Amino acid sequence: MTADDVRAVHPRSRLVVLAGPTAVGKGTVAADVRARHPEVWISVSATTRPPRPGEEDGVHYWFVDDAEFDRMVAGDELLEWAVVHRAARYGTPRRPVEEALAAGRPAMLEIDLQGARQVRRTMPEALFVFLKPPSWDELVRRLVGRGTETAAERERRLTTAREELAAEAEFDVTIVNHEVHAAAEELVALMVLDQESFPSDPH
Ligand code: 5GP
């Protein structure tokens, strides 16, 4: 489907929640949106996992320790949070999301399924998008290909991925990640973009 086709059949929303199985490429799709659509605000999550090479604090994640994460939870500073792959905690700082929406910016969260379910309860007006791999084999190939996890970690992620694939029906829209840029454009087509909500010439 082209972006125009997507616009024609799906509702658009100012807040889009992107979820999907592990290693489907959510982060890569989000990075493509970030690079090509600076008008879209993308949430930076807090996480207790250590940074991977090349990851920057405040850009890819806010890297925090357990005590700081506890403090954020206790202070109700997170819109949602979850333990992902039974390994680390990840959460969405609430205030930046509220500020982006209040400023009229289209906003996107790239989070796991447990987090998406929590946001569905607190912000049901958001549009929930499921990013799906072209096939199970392709998902396994991508997971193994990344090579950043241990075998045990990979097995844990595959187990999570199987469960997550089954959740597609809970989502408003599915995008198949055949190719990153096309998937990113489909995603952006689902957002209410600034120039459309605030036309420069309203007459
Ligand atoms: P990674 O450690 O590979 O960057 O991310 C692992 C998983 O955590 C991905 O599925 C990603 O979508 C998820 N994730 C990242 N940020 C958040 C967040 O703020 N909340 C939740 N619930 N999951 C997140």
XYZ file of C-alpha atoms and ligand atoms in Angstrom:
227
model
C 0.000 0.000 0.000
C 1.160 3.513 -0.685
C 1.006 6.207 1.982
C -2.097 7.602 0.270
C -3.782 4.180 0.351
C -3.016 3.904 4.052
C -4.478 7.360 4.672
C -7.621 6.403 2.818
C -8.404 3.278 4.847
C -7.070 3.945 8.337
C -7.890 6.536 10.944
C -5.075 8.913 11.824
C -3.980 9.842 15.274
C -1.716 12.380 16.937
C -0.273 9.680 19.208
C 0.932 6.488 17.564
C 2.146 3.518 19.594
C 4.437 1.198 17.629
C 4.865 -2.307 19.003
C 5.711 -5.720 17.599
C 7.866 -8.751 18.237
C 11.484 -8.450 19.199
C 13.942 -7.834 16.334
C 11.165 -6.999 13.891
C 12.940 -3.684 13.362
C 10.867 -1.276 15.457
C 13.972 0.671 16.452
C 15.207 0.885 12.851
C 11.809 2.024 11.599
C 11.648 4.615 14.393
C 15.172 5.802 13.464
C 14.088 6.195 9.828
C 11.100 8.295 10.930
C 13.407 10.363 13.157
C 15.829 10.990 10.277
C 13.245 11.898 7.658
C 10.413 13.397 9.658
C 11.741 15.807 12.278
C 8.170 17.055 12.751
C 7.374 13.753 14.477
C 8.330 13.695 18.148
C 9.651 10.288 19.255
C 9.699 9.365 22.924
C 13.054 8.511 24.538
C 12.526 5.665 27.003
C 14.288 5.133 30.291
C 15.958 1.752 30.686
C 18.028 -0.108 33.250
C 19.938 -2.045 30.590
C 23.480 -0.868 29.831
C 24.125 1.044 26.597
C 25.255 -0.892 23.517
C 28.209 0.486 21.563
C 27.164 3.678 19.804
C 24.113 4.309 21.965
C 23.933 7.726 23.583
C 22.235 8.750 26.799
C 19.244 10.955 26.057
C 19.216 10.027 22.368
C 18.532 6.294 22.174
C 17.513 5.860 25.811
C 17.905 7.456 29.184
C 20.231 4.939 30.806
C 19.376 4.803 34.501
C 20.237 2.520 37.410
C 17.696 0.493 39.398
C 17.403 3.106 42.125
C 16.629 5.867 39.630
C 14.065 3.667 37.842
C 12.447 2.878 41.218
C 12.277 6.594 41.907
C 10.578 7.268 38.540
C 8.006 4.528 39.198
C 7.313 5.738 42.740
C 6.941 9.320 41.503
C 4.426 8.192 38.861
C 6.736 9.681 36.232
C 6.248 6.856 33.742
C 3.294 6.552 31.393
C 3.978 2.810 31.248
C 6.833 0.519 32.102
C 7.670 -3.168 31.793
C 10.364 -5.752 32.344
C 11.370 -6.760 28.814
C 12.889 -10.162 27.988
C 13.039 -10.767 31.751
C 16.225 -8.770 31.661
C 15.785 -5.037 32.205
C 13.117 -2.449 32.892
C 12.007 0.004 30.214
C 9.556 2.867 30.618
C 8.149 5.926 28.875
C 8.642 9.221 30.731
C 5.166 10.718 30.950
C 5.795 14.449 30.907
C 7.586 14.746 27.528
C 4.724 12.840 25.850
C 2.142 15.156 27.383
C 4.179 18.211 26.389
C 4.570 17.065 22.780
C 0.851 16.406 22.484
C -0.033 19.712 24.160
C 2.251 21.473 21.666
C 0.315 19.856 18.838
C 3.171 17.639 17.656
C 2.509 14.177 16.293
C 4.091 11.803 18.785
C 5.283 8.230 18.643
C 6.166 5.629 21.248
C 8.199 2.580 20.256
C 7.591 0.124 23.080
C 6.975 -3.541 23.803
C 3.595 -5.239 23.885
C 3.141 -5.058 27.661
C 3.745 -1.324 27.502
C 1.333 -0.905 24.573
C -1.375 -2.659 26.601
C -0.859 -0.228 29.479
C -1.053 2.793 27.164
C -4.225 1.357 25.619
C -5.806 1.569 29.098
C -4.653 5.104 29.883
C -4.705 6.660 26.387
C -7.264 4.704 24.350
C -7.402 7.536 21.784
C -3.909 6.593 20.565
C -3.496 4.551 17.407
C -1.898 1.161 18.067
C 0.294 -0.114 15.252
C 1.707 -3.633 15.074
C 4.942 -4.024 13.120
C 5.126 -7.531 11.741
C 8.009 -9.443 10.110
C 7.462 -10.748 6.561
C 7.727 -14.292 8.028
C 8.792 -16.185 11.155
C 11.985 -17.359 9.432
C 12.863 -13.796 8.583
C 12.338 -12.791 12.204
C 14.667 -15.543 13.425
C 17.233 -14.549 10.799
C 17.120 -10.922 11.958
C 17.352 -11.909 15.593
C 20.361 -14.162 15.029
C 21.872 -11.760 12.482
C 22.037 -8.934 14.975
C 24.574 -10.960 16.949
C 24.425 -8.738 20.011
C 22.807 -11.269 22.352
C 24.019 -14.483 23.979
C 22.376 -17.801 22.993
C 20.331 -17.859 26.205
C 19.247 -14.285 25.666
C 18.289 -15.079 22.050
C 16.186 -18.036 23.184
C 14.389 -15.812 25.695
C 13.715 -13.249 22.983
C 12.343 -15.904 20.597
C 9.951 -17.106 23.285
C 8.782 -13.535 23.819
C 8.523 -13.014 20.035
C 6.230 -16.050 19.621
C 3.869 -14.669 22.247
C 4.074 -11.189 20.791
C 3.213 -12.301 17.245
C -0.032 -13.724 18.590
C -1.042 -10.249 19.806
C -1.498 -8.745 16.347
C -5.297 -8.858 16.641
C -5.219 -6.439 19.590
C -3.876 -3.676 17.347
C -5.656 -1.125 15.168
C -3.290 -1.440 12.195
C -0.608 -3.905 11.032
C 2.410 -2.821 9.012
C 4.576 -5.569 7.479
C 8.248 -4.610 7.665
C 9.383 -5.742 4.216
C 11.617 -2.725 3.867
C 12.426 -0.129 6.526
C 11.784 3.063 4.601
C 8.455 1.869 3.195
C 7.332 0.757 6.660
C 8.350 4.141 8.108
C 6.362 5.974 5.436
C 3.292 3.820 6.129
C 3.650 4.703 9.778
C 3.954 8.435 9.159
C 0.903 8.249 6.908
C -1.085 7.217 9.983
C -0.136 10.334 11.917
C -1.869 13.649 12.017
C 0.927 15.877 10.809
C 1.347 19.477 11.910
C 0.799 21.116 8.589
C -2.513 19.303 8.237
C -3.811 20.278 11.675
C -2.497 23.839 11.480
C -2.805 24.791 7.815
C -0.730 27.844 6.944
C -3.653 29.229 4.975
C -6.885 28.280 6.714
C -9.087 29.991 4.096
P 16.372 -2.991 23.113
O 16.966 -3.336 24.443
O 16.698 -3.990 22.057
O 16.661 -1.571 22.705
O 14.792 -3.020 23.314
C 14.179 -4.148 23.819
C 12.679 -3.979 23.771
O 12.261 -2.969 24.701
C 12.099 -3.568 22.429
O 11.026 -4.461 22.148
C 11.550 -2.187 22.685
O 10.397 -1.918 21.909
C 11.200 -2.253 24.147
N 11.114 -0.923 24.744
C 11.913 0.145 24.501
N 11.520 1.191 25.221
C 10.434 0.803 25.930
C 9.560 1.458 26.865
O 9.683 2.632 27.181
N 8.562 0.706 27.401
C 8.362 -0.585 27.065
N 7.335 -1.210 27.633
N 9.155 -1.233 26.200
C 10.173 -0.557 25.636
